[in-house]
Amino acid sequence: MADNRKVGVLGGGQLGRMLIEAANRLNIQVNILDAAASPAKQISAHNGHIEGSFKDAAAVKQLAQCSDVVTVEIEHVDTQMLEEVAGQVVVEPSWKTLRIIKDKYAQKHYLKEHGVDVADSIDLEGKGSKGLKEVGVTYGFPFMLKSKTEAYDGKGNFVVNGEQDFEGALKTLGSRPLYAERWAEFRMELAVMVVKTKDGVLTFPTVETVHEDSICKLTYAPPRNVSEKTAQRAQDLAKKAIGAFEGKGVFGVEMFLLKDDTLLVNEIAPRPHNSGHYTIEACPISQYDAHLRAILDIPIPQAGLRLREPAIMLNILGGKTPDSHVKVANEALATTTASVHLYGKGDARPGRKMGHLTITAPTLAAAEREIQPLIDFVDNQKG
Ligand code: ADP
Ligand code: MG
């Protein structure tokens, strides 16, 4: 046994599942707090799991009692209870960090205060359509209306193209705590997985992320047509952003590369992230290995975070039929060298993340050639 401490995780989705894959290789027990048969629990047979919601304070307390270190695979959690249990169990990253990051507006404000460039934003809570009008005057159109909390895969964002969109925007998001962001005219989106350990801050390489309908579709490692200097600047910015927060673990940093090569941080995830899935096949130490090692103070050599070979990750989303994602997986298995990951989720709704695949090759161009038929296949299965 590499370590006999038990790790408790709030949330048992695909990120928890892949964290368990890494933990299993080191004989580390991971206790999951989530519904029965959640994706993570399916691959981990022991009696330490807790059945319930990661938003439920009593369940979080129960998880803390049977774990040595508590971490998260989702930031939409009860940080009040994490604060309470932090005296009895190690919580990584810190509940303070989780509390700031789970509110996107607070997160951006915090980053700005720490000298990290982010898009300009305006608080809209309680301001209704009058507030939207003011944003239109200040930022012009389009601007991005965002929910401060509970946002993922674009669910929480609304592009406001003009006054004609106010009604629809408020109908869609009006019941949530809102803020607005200046539109970022980005050339592309970049992301860096950052690892915060007891000794300092390390980074995985910079990758390019391609979103479709506000959901991550593809990740290119290294990014296409980005100079090494810019990739290094993205790593430096990501490092600076995460250096401003307390606690250990991996963090995903999403960034905009603007047309004039300026970099802005879009948002931060205090956990493993979709843009880091490629590390499973492409790096000696994956983001999941790194998260476990960081929260348990197991050494992480920086060389372990390097790209062994260029890689492209393609998300497998729910499509037009309930088995669209299975068809994509089968196509990948039959026609490519892709490593296929299915998450063991139940119903496939259009756009739901059901799995992903990664292709690595000696050059990015070779990986692009190999993955193109699968991208076409996925586009055909779209709901
Ligand atoms: P989520 O939590 O859903 O990932 P994000 O805030 O990251 O929400 O937004 C999802 C996507 O929407 C981004 O990856 C980007 O493509 C686009 N987006 C977000 N904010 C802006 C902005 N201020 N300007 C332009 N595009 C944006
Ligand atoms: Mg995002």
Coordinates of C-alpha atoms and ligand atoms in Angstrom, one line a residue:
M1 CA 0.0 0.0 0.0
A2 CA 1.4 3.4 -1.1
D3 CA -0.7 5.2 1.4
N4 CA -3.3 4.1 3.9
R5 CA -5.0 7.5 4.3
K6 CA -8.6 7.6 3.0
V7 CA -9.6 10.3 0.6
G8 CA -13.2 11.5 0.7
V9 CA -14.6 13.2 -2.4
L10 CA -17.7 15.4 -2.7
G11 CA -19.2 14.3 -6.0
G12 CA -19.0 11.0 -7.9
G13 CA -19.3 11.9 -11.6
Q14 CA -16.7 11.3 -14.3
L15 CA -14.0 13.3 -12.6
G16 CA -14.4 11.3 -9.4
R17 CA -14.4 8.1 -11.5
M18 CA -11.1 9.0 -13.2
L19 CA -9.7 10.0 -9.8
I20 CA -10.5 6.6 -8.5
E21 CA -8.8 5.0 -11.5
A22 CA -5.7 6.7 -10.4
A23 CA -6.2 5.9 -6.7
N24 CA -6.8 2.3 -7.4
R25 CA -3.4 1.9 -8.9
L26 CA -1.9 3.1 -5.6
N27 CA -4.1 1.1 -3.3
I28 CA -5.6 4.3 -2.0
Q29 CA -9.2 4.1 -0.8
V30 CA -11.5 6.9 -2.1
N31 CA -14.9 7.4 -0.3
I32 CA -17.4 9.0 -2.6
L33 CA -20.3 11.2 -1.4
D34 CA -23.0 11.1 -4.1
A35 CA -26.0 9.0 -5.2
A36 CA -25.8 5.2 -5.3
A37 CA -24.3 3.8 -8.4
S38 CA -22.8 7.2 -9.5
P39 CA -20.1 6.8 -12.1
A40 CA -17.3 6.9 -9.5
K41 CA -18.9 4.4 -7.2
Q42 CA -19.4 1.9 -10.0
I43 CA -15.7 1.2 -10.2
S44 CA -14.9 1.1 -6.5
A45 CA -16.2 -1.7 -4.3
H46 CA -15.8 -1.0 -0.6
N47 CA -18.2 0.1 2.2
G48 CA -16.8 3.6 2.8
H49 CA -19.0 5.4 0.3
I50 CA -21.7 7.7 1.5
E51 CA -25.1 7.9 -0.2
G52 CA -26.5 11.4 -0.5
S53 CA -26.0 14.8 -1.9
F54 CA -22.7 16.7 -1.8
K55 CA -24.8 19.8 -1.1
D56 CA -26.2 18.2 2.1
A57 CA -24.3 19.4 5.2
A58 CA -25.0 16.2 7.3
A59 CA -23.7 14.0 4.5
V60 CA -20.6 16.1 4.1
K61 CA -20.0 15.7 7.9
Q62 CA -20.4 11.9 7.6
L63 CA -17.9 11.8 4.7
A64 CA -15.4 13.8 6.8
Q65 CA -15.8 11.4 9.7
C66 CA -14.7 8.4 7.6
S67 CA -11.9 10.2 5.6
D68 CA -8.4 11.6 6.3
V69 CA -8.4 14.1 3.5
V70 CA -11.6 15.6 1.9
T71 CA -11.5 17.0 -1.7
V72 CA -14.0 17.8 -4.4
E73 CA -14.7 16.9 -8.0
I74 CA -17.3 19.8 -8.2
E75 CA -17.2 23.3 -6.7
H76 CA -21.0 23.6 -6.2
V77 CA -20.8 22.2 -2.7
D78 CA -21.6 23.2 0.9
T79 CA -18.6 25.2 2.0
Q80 CA -20.2 26.0 5.3
M81 CA -19.9 22.4 6.4
L82 CA -16.4 22.1 4.9
E83 CA -15.4 25.0 7.1
E84 CA -16.9 23.3 10.1
V85 CA -15.1 20.0 9.5
A86 CA -11.8 21.6 8.5
G87 CA -10.7 21.3 12.2
Q88 CA -11.1 17.5 12.2
V89 CA -10.1 16.5 8.7
V90 CA -7.8 18.0 6.0
V91 CA -9.8 19.8 3.4
E92 CA -8.0 20.3 0.0
P93 CA -8.2 22.7 -1.6
S94 CA -9.2 25.0 1.3
W95 CA -12.9 25.7 1.8
K96 CA -12.0 29.4 1.5
T97 CA -10.8 28.8 -2.0
L98 CA -13.9 26.7 -2.9
R99 CA -16.1 29.5 -1.5
I100 CA -14.5 32.1 -3.6
I101 CA -14.4 30.0 -6.8
K102 CA -17.9 28.7 -6.6
D103 CA -19.2 32.3 -7.1
K104 CA -17.9 33.3 -10.5
Y105 CA -18.3 37.0 -9.8
A106 CA -16.4 36.7 -6.5
Q107 CA -13.8 34.6 -8.2
K108 CA -13.2 37.3 -10.9
H109 CA -13.1 40.1 -8.3
Y110 CA -10.6 38.1 -6.3
L111 CA -8.4 37.5 -9.3
K112 CA -8.5 41.1 -10.3
E113 CA -7.5 42.1 -6.7
H114 CA -4.5 39.8 -7.1
G115 CA -3.3 41.3 -10.3
V116 CA -4.7 38.7 -12.7
D117 CA -6.3 40.0 -15.9
V118 CA -9.9 39.0 -16.3
A119 CA -12.8 40.3 -18.5
D120 CA -14.5 43.4 -17.0
S121 CA -17.6 42.5 -15.1
I122 CA -20.6 44.3 -13.5
D123 CA -22.8 43.0 -10.7
L124 CA -26.5 42.7 -11.7
E125 CA -28.1 41.3 -8.7
G126 CA -31.5 42.8 -8.1
K127 CA -31.1 45.1 -11.1
G128 CA -33.5 43.5 -13.7
S129 CA -33.7 44.9 -17.2
K130 CA -32.6 48.3 -16.1
G131 CA -29.3 46.8 -15.1
L132 CA -29.0 45.1 -18.5
K133 CA -29.6 48.4 -20.2
E134 CA -26.8 50.0 -18.2
V135 CA -24.4 47.2 -19.2
G136 CA -25.4 47.7 -22.9
V137 CA -24.4 51.3 -22.6
T138 CA -21.1 50.6 -20.8
Y139 CA -19.9 47.5 -22.7
G140 CA -21.9 47.7 -25.9
F141 CA -23.2 44.5 -27.6
P142 CA -22.8 41.6 -27.5
F143 CA -22.1 41.1 -23.8
M144 CA -22.2 37.9 -21.8
L145 CA -24.8 37.6 -19.1
K146 CA -23.7 35.0 -16.5
S147 CA -25.1 33.3 -13.4
K148 CA -22.7 33.7 -10.5
T149 CA -23.3 30.2 -9.3
E150 CA -24.2 26.7 -10.4
A151 CA -22.9 27.2 -13.9
Y152 CA -21.4 24.5 -16.1
D153 CA -21.3 23.7 -19.8
G154 CA -22.8 27.1 -20.8
K155 CA -25.8 26.5 -18.5
G156 CA -25.7 29.8 -16.8
N157 CA -24.6 31.9 -19.7
F158 CA -26.6 34.0 -22.1
V159 CA -25.2 36.0 -25.0
V160 CA -27.0 39.4 -25.1
N161 CA -26.8 40.7 -28.7
G162 CA -29.1 43.8 -28.2
E163 CA -32.0 45.1 -26.2
Q164 CA -34.3 42.7 -28.1
D165 CA -32.6 39.9 -26.0
F166 CA -33.3 41.3 -22.6
E167 CA -36.7 39.6 -22.1
G168 CA -35.4 36.2 -23.2
A169 CA -32.2 36.6 -21.1
L170 CA -34.2 37.3 -18.0
K171 CA -36.7 34.6 -18.8
T172 CA -33.8 32.1 -19.0
L173 CA -31.6 33.3 -16.2
G174 CA -33.7 35.8 -14.2
S175 CA -34.1 33.6 -11.2
R176 CA -30.4 33.2 -10.6
P177 CA -27.8 35.6 -9.1
L178 CA -26.4 37.4 -12.2
Y179 CA -23.5 39.5 -13.4
A180 CA -22.4 40.7 -16.9
E181 CA -19.1 40.4 -18.6
R182 CA -17.6 42.4 -21.4
W183 CA -17.4 40.4 -24.6
A184 CA -14.0 38.8 -25.1
E185 CA -13.0 38.9 -28.8
F186 CA -10.8 35.9 -28.5
R187 CA -8.7 34.3 -31.2
M188 CA -8.8 31.0 -29.3
E189 CA -9.3 29.6 -25.9
L190 CA -6.4 28.1 -24.0
A191 CA -6.3 26.2 -20.7
V192 CA -3.6 25.1 -18.3
M193 CA -3.9 22.5 -15.5
V194 CA -2.0 23.8 -12.5
V195 CA -0.9 21.7 -9.6
K196 CA -0.6 23.3 -6.2
T197 CA 1.5 21.2 -3.7
K198 CA 2.9 21.8 -0.3
D199 CA 6.1 23.1 -1.9
G200 CA 4.8 25.3 -4.7
V201 CA 3.0 25.6 -8.0
L202 CA 3.6 23.4 -11.0
T203 CA 1.9 23.4 -14.4
F204 CA 1.0 21.0 -17.1
P205 CA 1.5 22.3 -20.7
T206 CA -0.8 24.9 -22.3
V207 CA -3.6 23.4 -24.4
E208 CA -6.1 24.8 -26.8
T209 CA -9.8 24.2 -26.1
V210 CA -12.5 24.4 -28.7
H211 CA -16.1 24.9 -27.4
E212 CA -19.3 24.3 -29.3
D213 CA -22.6 25.5 -27.9
S214 CA -20.5 26.6 -24.8
I215 CA -19.4 22.9 -24.1
C216 CA -15.8 21.9 -24.5
K217 CA -15.6 19.7 -27.7
L218 CA -11.9 19.3 -28.3
T219 CA -8.6 19.9 -26.6
Y220 CA -5.3 20.2 -28.6
A221 CA -2.0 19.7 -26.9
P222 CA 0.0 21.6 -27.9
P223 CA -2.3 24.4 -29.1
R224 CA -2.4 25.0 -32.8
N225 CA -0.6 28.1 -34.2
V226 CA 0.5 29.4 -30.8
S227 CA 4.1 30.4 -30.3
E228 CA 6.0 28.8 -27.5
K229 CA 6.4 32.2 -25.9
T230 CA 2.6 32.7 -25.8
A231 CA 2.1 29.1 -24.4
Q232 CA 4.7 30.0 -21.7
R233 CA 2.8 33.2 -20.9
A234 CA -0.4 31.2 -20.5
Q235 CA 1.4 28.9 -18.1
D236 CA 2.8 31.9 -16.2
L237 CA -0.6 33.5 -15.9
A238 CA -2.3 30.3 -14.8
K239 CA 0.4 29.9 -12.2
K240 CA -0.1 33.4 -10.9
A241 CA -3.9 32.9 -10.7
I242 CA -3.6 29.7 -8.7
G243 CA -0.8 31.0 -6.6
A244 CA -3.3 33.5 -5.2
F245 CA -5.5 30.8 -3.7
E246 CA -5.0 28.6 -0.5
G247 CA -4.8 24.9 -0.6
K248 CA -3.5 22.0 -2.5
G249 CA -4.6 20.0 -5.6
V250 CA -5.1 20.5 -9.3
F251 CA -6.9 23.5 -10.8
G252 CA -8.1 24.1 -14.3
V253 CA -7.5 27.6 -15.6
E254 CA -9.5 28.6 -18.7
M255 CA -8.2 31.5 -20.7
F256 CA -9.0 33.7 -23.6
L257 CA -6.2 34.5 -26.1
L258 CA -7.3 37.8 -27.6
K259 CA -6.6 38.9 -31.2
D260 CA -3.8 41.2 -30.0
D261 CA -2.2 38.2 -28.1
T262 CA -3.4 39.5 -24.7
L263 CA -4.4 36.7 -22.3
L264 CA -7.3 37.0 -19.9
V265 CA -8.4 34.3 -17.3
N266 CA -11.9 33.2 -18.1
E267 CA -12.6 31.0 -15.1
I268 CA -10.9 28.6 -12.7
A269 CA -12.0 25.2 -11.6
P270 CA -10.6 24.0 -8.2
R271 CA -10.4 20.3 -9.3
P272 CA -9.5 18.1 -12.3
H273 CA -11.0 19.6 -15.5
N274 CA -12.2 18.5 -18.9
S275 CA -9.3 20.3 -20.5
G276 CA -6.9 18.0 -18.6
H277 CA -8.3 14.6 -19.6
Y278 CA -5.6 14.4 -22.3
T279 CA -3.0 14.0 -19.5
I280 CA -4.1 10.4 -18.8
E281 CA -2.5 9.2 -22.1
A282 CA -0.2 12.1 -23.0
C283 CA 1.8 12.8 -19.7
P284 CA 3.7 10.5 -17.4
I285 CA 1.6 11.8 -14.5
S286 CA -2.1 12.5 -15.2
Q287 CA -4.1 15.4 -13.7
Y288 CA -5.8 12.7 -11.5
D289 CA -2.5 11.3 -10.3
A290 CA -1.3 14.8 -9.7
H291 CA -4.4 15.8 -7.7
L292 CA -4.1 12.7 -5.4
R293 CA -0.4 13.2 -5.0
A294 CA -0.8 17.0 -4.2
I295 CA -3.5 16.5 -1.6
L296 CA -1.6 13.6 0.0
D297 CA 1.9 15.3 -0.1
I298 CA 3.2 12.5 -2.4
P299 CA 6.1 13.9 -4.5
I300 CA 5.5 15.3 -8.0
P301 CA 8.5 15.8 -10.3
Q302 CA 7.8 18.6 -12.8
A303 CA 9.2 16.4 -15.5
G304 CA 6.2 14.1 -14.9
L305 CA 3.8 16.8 -16.1
R306 CA 5.4 17.1 -19.5
L307 CA 3.8 16.2 -22.8
R308 CA 5.2 12.9 -24.0
E309 CA 3.5 13.1 -27.4
P310 CA 1.0 15.6 -29.0
A311 CA -2.6 14.7 -28.1
I312 CA -6.1 15.6 -29.1
M313 CA -9.1 14.9 -26.8
L314 CA -12.6 14.7 -28.2
N315 CA -15.6 14.8 -25.9
I316 CA -18.3 12.2 -26.5
L317 CA -21.6 13.9 -25.8
G318 CA -25.2 12.7 -25.8
G319 CA -26.5 13.0 -29.3
K320 CA -29.6 12.7 -31.4
T321 CA -30.5 9.2 -30.3
P322 CA -30.1 7.6 -26.8
D323 CA -27.2 5.5 -28.1
S324 CA -25.3 8.1 -30.1
H325 CA -22.4 8.1 -27.7
V326 CA -22.1 4.4 -27.9
K327 CA -21.9 4.6 -31.7
V328 CA -19.1 7.2 -31.4
A329 CA -17.2 5.0 -29.0
N330 CA -17.6 1.9 -31.3
E331 CA -16.5 3.9 -34.3
A332 CA -13.4 5.1 -32.4
L333 CA -12.6 1.5 -31.3
A334 CA -12.9 0.1 -34.8
T335 CA -11.1 2.8 -36.8
T336 CA -8.5 4.5 -34.7
T337 CA -5.8 4.1 -32.1
A338 CA -8.0 6.3 -29.7
S339 CA -8.1 5.6 -26.0
V340 CA -11.8 5.5 -25.3
H341 CA -13.3 6.5 -21.9
L342 CA -17.0 5.9 -21.2
Y343 CA -18.3 7.3 -17.9
G344 CA -21.1 4.8 -17.0
K345 CA -23.7 7.5 -16.9
G346 CA -27.4 6.6 -17.2
D347 CA -29.5 8.5 -19.7
A348 CA -27.8 10.3 -22.5
R349 CA -29.4 13.7 -23.1
P350 CA -28.1 15.8 -26.0
G351 CA -25.0 17.6 -24.9
R352 CA -24.5 15.5 -21.7
K353 CA -20.9 14.4 -21.3
M354 CA -21.0 10.6 -21.7
G355 CA -17.3 9.9 -22.4
H356 CA -14.2 11.2 -24.2
L357 CA -11.5 9.8 -26.3
T358 CA -7.8 10.8 -26.8
I359 CA -5.5 10.2 -29.7
T360 CA -1.8 10.7 -29.3
A361 CA 0.7 10.7 -32.2
P362 CA 4.3 11.7 -33.0
T363 CA 3.0 15.0 -34.4
L364 CA -0.1 17.1 -33.9
A365 CA -0.8 16.9 -37.6
A366 CA -0.8 13.1 -37.5
A367 CA -3.2 13.2 -34.6
E368 CA -5.4 15.7 -36.5
R369 CA -5.5 13.4 -39.5
E370 CA -6.5 10.4 -37.4
I371 CA -9.2 12.2 -35.4
Q372 CA -10.9 14.1 -38.3
P373 CA -13.2 11.2 -39.3
L374 CA -14.3 10.9 -35.7
I375 CA -15.1 14.6 -35.5
D376 CA -17.2 14.2 -38.6
F377 CA -18.9 11.2 -37.1
V378 CA -19.6 13.1 -33.9
D379 CA -21.0 16.0 -35.9
N380 CA -23.4 13.6 -37.6
Q381 CA -24.7 12.3 -34.3
K382 CA -25.4 15.8 -32.9
G383 CA -28.8 16.2 -31.3
Ligands
ADP1 P1 -19.0 27.4 -18.1 O1 -19.0 27.4 -16.6 O2 -20.3 27.0 -18.7 O3 -17.8 26.7 -18.7 P2 -17.8 29.9 -19.1 O4 -17.9 31.2 -18.4 O5 -16.5 29.2 -19.1 O6 -19.0 29.0 -18.5 O7 -18.3 30.1 -20.5 C1 -18.5 29.0 -21.5 C2 -17.9 29.5 -22.8 O8 -18.6 30.7 -23.3 C3 -16.5 29.9 -22.8 O9 -15.6 28.8 -22.9 C4 -16.4 30.8 -24.0 O10 -16.4 30.1 -25.2 C5 -17.7 31.6 -23.9 N1 -17.6 32.8 -23.1 C6 -17.6 32.9 -21.8 N2 -17.4 34.2 -21.4 C7 -17.2 34.9 -22.5 C8 -17.0 36.3 -22.7 N3 -16.9 37.2 -21.7 N4 -16.8 36.7 -24.0 C9 -16.9 35.8 -25.0 N5 -17.2 34.5 -24.9 C10 -17.3 34.0 -23.6
MG2 MG -15.9 27.3 -18.6

